[in-house]
XYZ file of C-alpha atoms in Angstrom:
558
model
C 150.256 132.821 119.271
C 149.480 130.980 116.032
C 146.185 129.095 116.086
C 146.363 125.316 116.206
C 143.445 123.052 115.471
C 142.199 120.991 118.389
C 143.432 117.730 116.846
C 147.020 119.031 116.993
C 146.806 121.160 120.101
C 145.253 118.424 122.230
C 147.055 115.494 120.666
C 147.933 112.905 123.359
C 151.597 112.936 124.358
C 151.569 110.035 126.813
C 150.038 106.589 126.958
C 147.596 107.666 129.672
C 146.176 110.431 127.467
C 145.288 108.147 124.575
C 141.558 107.366 124.456
C 139.991 104.021 123.672
C 142.960 101.761 122.851
C 143.767 100.365 126.290
C 144.701 96.835 125.169
C 147.227 98.049 122.590
C 148.705 100.560 125.021
C 149.166 97.894 127.677
C 150.851 95.552 125.177
C 153.380 98.184 124.118
C 154.104 99.220 127.707
C 154.767 95.601 128.630
C 157.051 95.188 125.615
C 159.171 98.091 126.880
C 159.199 96.849 130.470
C 160.167 93.288 129.462
C 162.642 94.429 126.807
C 160.705 92.541 124.129
C 160.505 95.308 121.542
C 159.722 93.940 118.070
C 161.469 95.285 114.990
C 158.230 95.985 113.069
C 154.670 96.945 114.036
C 151.594 97.446 111.882
C 148.785 99.681 113.174
C 145.504 99.455 111.242
C 142.124 101.057 111.768
C 139.848 103.862 110.664
C 141.080 107.437 110.488
C 141.497 109.556 113.601
C 141.737 106.785 116.210
C 145.358 107.335 117.292
C 147.608 105.201 115.066
C 150.393 107.688 114.322
C 149.864 109.344 117.714
C 150.600 106.064 119.488
C 153.572 105.469 117.180
C 155.083 108.780 118.317
C 154.410 108.063 121.981
C 156.069 104.651 121.604
C 159.085 106.235 119.918
C 159.366 108.773 122.770
C 159.063 106.025 125.375
C 161.902 104.007 123.811
C 164.194 107.031 123.383
C 163.348 109.083 126.482
C 166.475 110.208 128.327
C 164.817 109.304 131.630
C 163.716 105.911 130.386
C 162.820 103.677 128.968
C 159.896 103.459 131.367
C 156.139 103.156 131.400
C 155.654 106.736 130.179
C 157.871 109.246 128.351
C 158.800 112.305 130.398
C 157.881 114.577 127.455
C 160.315 117.267 128.659
C 163.724 115.873 127.794
C 165.514 116.842 124.596
C 164.679 113.612 122.779
C 160.986 113.771 123.722
C 160.683 117.400 122.664
C 162.428 116.811 119.337
C 160.269 113.786 118.571
C 157.124 115.745 119.484
C 158.122 118.599 117.182
C 159.258 116.288 114.371
C 162.863 117.493 114.544
C 164.591 114.317 115.730
C 167.066 112.854 113.228
C 166.613 109.318 114.555
C 162.801 109.278 114.361
C 161.478 109.847 110.860
C 157.808 110.072 109.962
C 157.226 109.320 106.280
C 154.044 109.808 104.260
C 153.546 106.652 102.244
C 151.199 108.383 99.802
C 153.856 110.847 98.571
C 156.887 108.577 99.028
C 155.521 105.425 97.483
C 158.153 104.660 94.870
C 160.957 102.143 94.946
C 163.590 104.932 94.833
C 162.375 106.454 98.110
C 162.444 103.040 99.792
C 165.994 102.411 98.527
C 167.127 105.737 100.015
C 165.515 104.716 103.304
C 167.333 101.360 103.233
C 170.686 103.086 102.660
C 170.137 105.405 105.653
C 169.206 102.472 107.875
C 172.786 101.217 107.738
C 173.905 104.165 109.859
C 173.313 103.981 113.587
C 171.267 106.354 115.726
C 172.747 109.768 116.448
C 171.249 110.680 119.826
C 168.577 108.065 120.564
C 168.610 104.425 121.575
C 166.452 103.355 118.622
C 166.203 104.503 115.065
C 162.456 104.606 114.366
C 160.750 104.841 110.961
C 157.038 105.676 111.066
C 155.432 105.162 107.639
C 151.846 106.420 107.450
C 149.393 105.116 104.827
C 151.788 102.324 103.910
C 149.156 100.695 101.700
C 149.929 103.437 99.138
C 153.389 101.996 98.452
C 153.894 100.406 95.054
C 154.478 96.696 94.603
C 158.132 97.325 93.777
C 158.541 99.432 96.911
C 157.089 96.651 99.056
C 159.420 94.120 97.452
C 162.436 96.366 98.053
C 161.476 96.639 101.722
C 161.064 92.914 102.364
C 164.680 91.909 103.015
C 165.415 94.847 105.307
C 162.140 94.329 107.137
C 163.002 90.689 107.750
C 166.542 91.328 109.023
C 166.846 94.987 110.053
C 169.977 96.374 111.706
C 170.107 96.360 115.490
C 168.162 99.072 117.306
C 166.057 99.820 114.219
C 162.289 99.893 114.453
C 159.550 100.158 111.808
C 156.027 101.306 112.673
C 153.524 101.181 109.821
C 150.051 102.740 109.867
C 147.224 102.072 107.418
C 143.494 102.566 107.015
C 143.221 99.808 104.373
C 144.652 96.607 105.750
C 143.421 94.558 102.787
C 145.962 96.297 100.525
C 148.969 95.224 102.586
C 150.818 92.212 101.074
C 150.855 89.048 103.148
C 154.654 89.047 103.020
C 154.658 92.366 104.898
C 151.986 91.279 107.393
C 153.911 88.145 108.306
C 156.944 90.217 109.307
C 155.065 92.581 111.639
C 153.180 92.563 114.903
C 149.713 93.677 113.894
C 147.369 95.785 116.049
C 143.825 96.708 115.033
C 142.657 100.078 116.420
C 138.939 100.061 117.198
C 136.644 103.043 116.528
C 135.857 105.142 119.584
C 132.380 105.036 121.056
C 130.236 108.114 121.543
C 130.816 108.303 125.297
C 134.603 108.351 124.895
C 134.460 111.123 122.310
C 132.021 113.234 124.357
C 134.227 112.946 127.438
C 137.297 114.104 125.507
C 135.405 116.989 123.880
C 134.142 118.116 127.288
C 137.722 118.164 128.555
C 138.823 120.285 125.603
C 135.928 122.732 126.032
C 136.684 123.126 129.744
C 140.313 123.959 129.027
C 139.343 126.314 126.197
C 136.602 128.035 128.226
C 133.820 127.021 125.832
C 130.222 126.834 127.081
C 128.486 123.874 125.473
C 125.679 121.538 126.507
C 126.008 117.773 126.461
C 123.359 117.365 123.759
C 125.462 119.419 121.347
C 128.561 117.375 122.123
C 126.597 114.164 121.597
C 125.508 115.409 118.174
C 129.137 116.161 117.279
C 130.404 112.843 118.641
C 127.685 110.885 116.861
C 128.635 112.378 113.511
C 132.304 111.713 114.156
C 131.553 108.036 113.472
C 134.206 106.738 115.831
C 136.959 109.162 114.803
C 138.314 111.499 117.474
C 140.009 113.712 114.911
C 136.801 114.141 112.899
C 134.887 115.054 116.061
C 137.545 117.592 117.072
C 137.437 119.149 113.607
C 133.648 119.519 113.874
C 134.078 121.076 117.318
C 136.436 123.675 115.811
C 133.845 124.360 113.115
C 131.104 124.824 115.713
C 133.324 127.148 117.778
C 134.085 129.204 114.678
C 130.341 129.566 114.006
C 129.026 130.009 117.552
C 131.922 131.541 119.449
C 132.296 130.688 123.131
C 128.656 129.645 123.597
C 127.596 126.590 121.630
C 123.944 125.507 121.432
C 122.256 122.539 119.816
C 120.566 124.613 117.113
C 123.808 126.323 116.189
C 125.622 122.982 115.956
C 122.916 121.578 113.677
C 123.074 124.676 111.483
C 126.868 124.805 111.340
C 127.338 121.109 110.591
C 124.221 120.454 108.508
C 122.913 117.931 111.040
C 119.257 116.963 111.305
C 118.197 117.215 114.954
C 116.505 114.566 117.061
C 113.270 116.533 117.106
C 113.193 116.546 113.305
C 113.704 112.781 113.263
C 110.894 112.296 115.779
C 108.612 114.487 113.666
C 109.522 112.486 110.585
C 108.660 109.167 112.264
C 105.354 110.592 113.498
C 104.551 111.559 109.919
C 105.448 108.048 108.832
C 103.082 106.603 111.429
C 100.283 108.849 110.135
C 101.165 108.007 106.487
C 101.431 111.732 105.713
C 103.487 111.487 102.545
C 103.080 115.157 101.624
C 104.320 116.329 105.035
C 107.353 114.044 104.830
C 108.286 115.308 101.366
C 107.974 118.903 102.580
C 110.251 118.104 105.525
C 112.903 116.727 103.164
C 112.667 119.809 100.956
C 112.859 122.033 104.023
C 116.016 120.250 105.195
C 117.585 120.590 101.750
C 116.718 124.294 101.699
C 118.532 124.814 105.003
C 121.661 123.134 103.671
C 121.236 119.922 105.622
C 123.133 116.864 104.457
C 120.390 114.611 103.071
C 122.662 111.564 103.027
C 123.337 112.139 106.707
C 119.605 112.670 107.204
C 118.893 109.266 105.640
C 121.573 107.588 107.745
C 120.279 109.153 110.966
C 116.769 108.083 110.027
C 117.951 104.500 109.493
C 119.619 104.554 112.905
C 116.421 105.892 114.465
C 114.418 103.040 112.903
C 117.017 100.593 114.177
C 116.554 101.984 117.700
C 112.788 101.579 117.326
C 113.305 97.935 116.364
C 115.486 97.325 119.431
C 112.869 98.913 121.664
C 110.204 96.762 120.001
C 111.948 93.416 120.509
C 113.631 93.983 123.870
C 112.050 93.900 127.288
C 115.023 95.898 128.561
C 116.094 98.255 125.732
C 118.373 100.153 128.113
C 120.750 97.183 127.996
C 121.099 97.663 124.226
C 120.779 101.415 123.744
C 122.154 102.557 127.089
C 120.831 105.650 128.831
C 119.119 107.001 125.722
C 117.565 110.455 126.058
C 114.612 109.706 123.793
C 113.890 106.235 125.193
C 110.348 107.046 126.300
C 109.572 108.599 122.923
C 110.991 105.547 121.183
C 108.822 103.218 123.273
C 105.704 105.200 122.434
C 106.453 105.316 118.709
C 107.442 101.639 118.563
C 103.896 100.659 119.561
C 102.676 101.887 116.160
C 104.937 99.559 114.181
C 105.262 95.853 113.637
C 108.684 94.254 114.048
C 108.783 93.089 110.419
C 107.672 96.531 109.275
C 110.627 98.170 111.049
C 113.007 95.671 109.470
C 111.535 96.509 106.081
C 111.938 100.257 106.703
C 115.567 99.847 107.740
C 116.431 97.842 104.621
C 114.818 100.460 102.381
C 116.661 103.333 104.087
C 120.034 101.577 104.085
C 119.747 100.882 100.346
C 118.579 104.443 99.777
C 121.665 105.865 101.473
C 123.937 103.840 99.204
C 122.003 104.926 96.124
C 122.174 108.571 97.204
C 125.961 108.419 97.529
C 126.305 107.108 93.984
C 123.886 109.510 92.312
C 123.634 113.218 91.641
C 119.870 113.000 92.235
C 120.154 112.253 95.927
C 117.138 114.350 96.962
C 114.851 112.710 94.405
C 115.989 109.240 95.448
C 115.308 110.090 99.086
C 111.853 111.483 98.303
C 110.782 108.466 96.263
C 112.020 106.082 98.944
C 109.961 107.944 101.529
C 106.896 107.567 99.313
C 107.639 103.870 99.235
C 107.788 103.796 103.027
C 104.415 105.463 103.398
C 102.896 102.899 101.037
C 104.780 99.919 102.459
C 102.775 96.961 103.587
C 103.986 94.760 106.414
C 105.151 91.278 105.648
C 102.593 88.505 106.166
C 103.706 85.070 107.229
C 102.813 82.104 105.031
C 100.877 80.425 107.839
C 98.758 83.542 108.267
C 98.146 83.743 104.514
C 96.984 80.110 104.455
C 94.625 80.705 107.351
C 93.242 83.817 105.644
C 92.610 81.964 102.410
C 90.967 79.094 104.252
C 88.581 81.515 105.951
C 87.454 82.934 102.614
C 83.819 82.421 101.643
C 83.316 79.546 99.170
C 82.299 80.567 95.635
C 78.576 80.663 94.952
C 77.955 77.554 92.898
C 75.298 74.875 92.881
C 76.363 71.944 95.015
C 77.351 68.938 92.994
C 75.218 65.868 93.316
C 76.708 63.086 95.311
C 77.186 60.016 93.224
C 78.178 56.585 94.258
C 80.951 54.944 92.381
C 80.052 51.970 90.247
C 82.205 49.017 91.057
C 80.656 46.518 88.633
C 80.672 46.372 84.873
C 77.438 47.336 83.055
C 74.872 44.622 82.299
C 75.518 42.701 79.091
C 73.728 44.013 76.074
C 72.702 41.917 73.076
C 73.575 43.126 69.631
C 70.686 42.306 67.264
C 71.581 41.618 63.660
C 68.754 42.100 61.107
C 67.886 39.110 58.956
C 68.331 39.654 55.245
C 67.257 36.222 54.018
C 65.029 33.455 55.361
C 66.275 29.939 55.501
C 64.487 27.345 53.272
C 61.402 25.761 54.874
C 62.636 22.293 54.102
C 65.659 22.866 56.143
C 65.613 21.403 59.587
C 65.193 23.871 62.436
C 68.547 25.145 63.426
C 69.949 24.786 66.810
C 69.105 27.740 68.975
C 72.625 27.992 70.191
C 74.114 31.482 69.643
C 77.645 32.141 68.761
C 79.244 33.871 71.648
C 82.281 36.117 71.440
C 85.159 35.580 73.865
C 84.335 37.421 77.064
C 86.914 39.700 78.628
C 87.754 39.249 82.249
C 85.861 41.511 84.584
C 87.716 44.402 86.193
C 88.586 44.130 89.863
C 85.717 45.073 92.117
C 87.628 47.844 93.830
C 88.840 49.588 90.680
C 87.074 52.661 89.334
C 86.537 53.077 85.616
C 88.400 55.958 84.046
C 85.301 57.963 83.277
C 83.953 57.567 86.793
C 87.356 58.167 88.344
C 87.979 61.483 86.600
C 84.457 62.759 87.123
C 84.328 61.843 90.781
C 87.818 63.235 91.381
C 86.606 66.522 89.936
C 83.629 66.390 92.293
C 85.982 65.819 95.220
C 88.018 68.858 94.170
C 84.903 71.011 93.848
C 83.840 69.918 97.303
C 87.265 70.866 98.680
C 87.218 74.205 96.844
C 84.056 75.159 98.672
C 85.655 74.406 102.017
C 89.372 75.180 101.585
C 90.087 77.276 98.473
C 93.809 77.384 99.163
C 94.027 73.595 99.347
C 92.249 73.304 96.025
C 94.983 75.467 94.484
C 97.565 73.069 95.930
C 95.798 70.129 94.289
C 96.446 71.732 90.900
C 100.054 70.678 91.406
C 99.228 66.956 91.491
C 97.712 64.188 89.414
C 95.502 61.284 90.366
C 97.281 57.932 90.371
C 94.758 55.556 91.931
C 91.245 55.700 93.306
C 89.871 52.499 94.847
C 87.482 51.653 97.628
C 90.399 51.667 100.043
C 93.010 54.037 98.614
C 93.357 57.507 97.126
C 96.835 58.018 95.652
C 97.944 61.500 94.553
C 101.302 62.300 92.982
C 102.597 65.892 93.384
C 104.976 67.467 90.920
C 107.215 69.052 93.609
C 108.068 68.372 97.243
C 106.944 71.811 98.423
C 103.360 71.263 97.251
C 103.353 67.848 98.918
C 104.515 69.390 102.209
C 101.743 71.980 102.006
C 99.180 69.245 101.382
C 100.400 67.340 104.432
C 99.922 70.398 106.630
C 96.847 71.671 108.420
C 93.985 69.108 108.208
C 94.092 68.640 104.462
C 94.556 64.847 104.502
C 91.507 64.433 106.732
C 89.592 66.714 104.399
C 90.458 64.448 101.455
C 89.191 61.424 103.372
C 85.940 63.149 104.298
C 85.336 64.364 100.748
C 86.039 60.906 99.325
C 83.599 59.434 101.832
C 80.860 61.905 101.002
C 81.353 61.708 97.236
C 82.383 58.070 96.720
C 81.051 56.417 99.876
C 84.515 54.877 100.397
C 86.786 54.910 103.452
C 90.042 55.602 101.672
C 93.611 55.831 102.918
C 95.332 58.839 101.376
C 98.799 58.357 99.904
C 100.818 61.419 98.805
C 103.984 61.021 96.726
C 106.280 63.190 94.593
C 107.125 62.527 90.955
C 107.196 64.009 87.459
C 104.037 64.688 85.552
C 103.409 61.725 83.282
C 100.907 59.072 82.259
C 100.919 56.534 85.060
C 99.842 52.906 84.420
C 97.041 52.673 86.962
C 94.444 49.990 87.556
C 92.000 52.179 85.690
C 94.298 52.227 82.668
C 94.459 48.432 82.793
C 90.637 48.159 82.891
C 90.366 50.467 79.893
C 92.853 48.302 78.051
C 90.758 45.184 78.704
C 87.623 46.968 77.510
C 89.404 48.011 74.349
C 90.546 44.449 73.672
C 87.001 43.140 74.131
C 85.680 45.764 71.744
C 88.304 44.887 69.155
C 87.361 41.206 69.354
C 83.674 42.059 69.015
C 84.386 44.246 66.018
C 86.454 41.505 64.419
C 83.565 39.053 64.827
C 80.854 41.366 63.574
C 82.834 42.392 60.512
C 83.731 38.826 59.516
C 81.680 37.828 56.416
C 81.466 34.140 57.298
C 80.203 34.896 60.781
C 77.737 37.412 59.374
C 76.348 34.799 56.971
C 76.035 32.294 59.793
C 74.184 34.805 61.919
C 71.798 35.575 59.080
C 71.148 31.911 58.359
C 70.650 30.803 61.927
C 69.293 34.063 63.362
C 71.984 34.330 66.000
C 73.213 37.270 68.037
C 76.628 38.277 69.386
C 76.732 38.526 73.150
C 79.247 40.347 75.254
């Protein structure tokens, strides 16, 4: 008898034999039982999950001589012809090779003729997304108003390429990928019927690399049988399919824990030398790291991973990693896999990424960084002297003017009154002169630097607005720096430093604004001082006043 691949030989022929699509099966069975059969269906999903298989079963159910019922009999003439692809009323069309408008027009012409031997005329179009735009447009009218007893079933792996006008005219069903347990169970059934000796670990390796596709898993099973014969072992499966085993992954993670970069590189080169798929190796490694992360965060990892064989090993290895470190490893490996697929230098990319993993440093939270910086030893510098702020103006100083000429003796003694210059108003008692303000603010910052170096770096993002006996006003250039300054005990530290340096009990005010020259009370005091100086200069440089001072021996007072 001619050999048939497992995907064809063990293809489901009834609803009950289809694996993993229970909801869709139940919907179609109910449609038959209630006589609510739609004129168009769209099946979408990844490859090898049963789209065209279910389309055939549905066509058999509708046209079974013994039916229609819940299941096709699969022995009547119509069922046999549909199964063998020989039925004139059920046509299966490949959309990839019949994607032109001419093929669709021929199909539309044939639709006008009724069924020959079946109840329904069924058109199954696989990979319908391959049809051209003109072909889709030619199909629209017929799809909207098909002849009686005519049924369209479309199948696609790329739903996003189907026009909305087609989607709106169909009942759409999304086929989900099969899980590993479902695939293993089906492969065990096939091996039992074929008389193949295989352990469950080998089947799990095959099912895992099927990635949700039953057909892919069955093809790999055929490949393993061709390599191993009737007795399949785990090592033979890994060799035949180029799979990296669980023990190799465990050894790799142990090397990562020990930071043994050379051993990890040698393991990659060894896998490449044995013909292993390095892209698959990287993907399996990323999945292994993901499992480690689940074990790390979960008190009951069995609820997430199920009855995992290596659960105890995972728990032991997870103790050597931080949660953030595992997240970092997974992101690196997932990006590496994508880069390897797009490059001819896949092995080099993998090796360099592994070197990055061995040198990776775990993430550190900002709060922890702040605490670390605050615990740093203060820089060795001589402590600044504590100075008290001067709140009064300096004592008046007399400006002596030398006498150039004596007055005549006959002249009467002049009045001893001195010409006085206009006196500027005194600055407020609580204001700090600019020179004192800047110098004492620098002393406050030096004091803070010795206690909290990180906070001193935050203060570089602000400017002093006001410093009085009751208030210290700082303006930050951005909101983030202000928020940092409000955290921890930084405000209290400012108060304590101001008390120790200035001997003032100040209230600290923090605001946000652009960097600019702010008109403070200090600026106003400086302005008054400048005006007084200008007046004094005007008086002293006036010739008449100078002559009067020389004659009468006067002085200019501030």
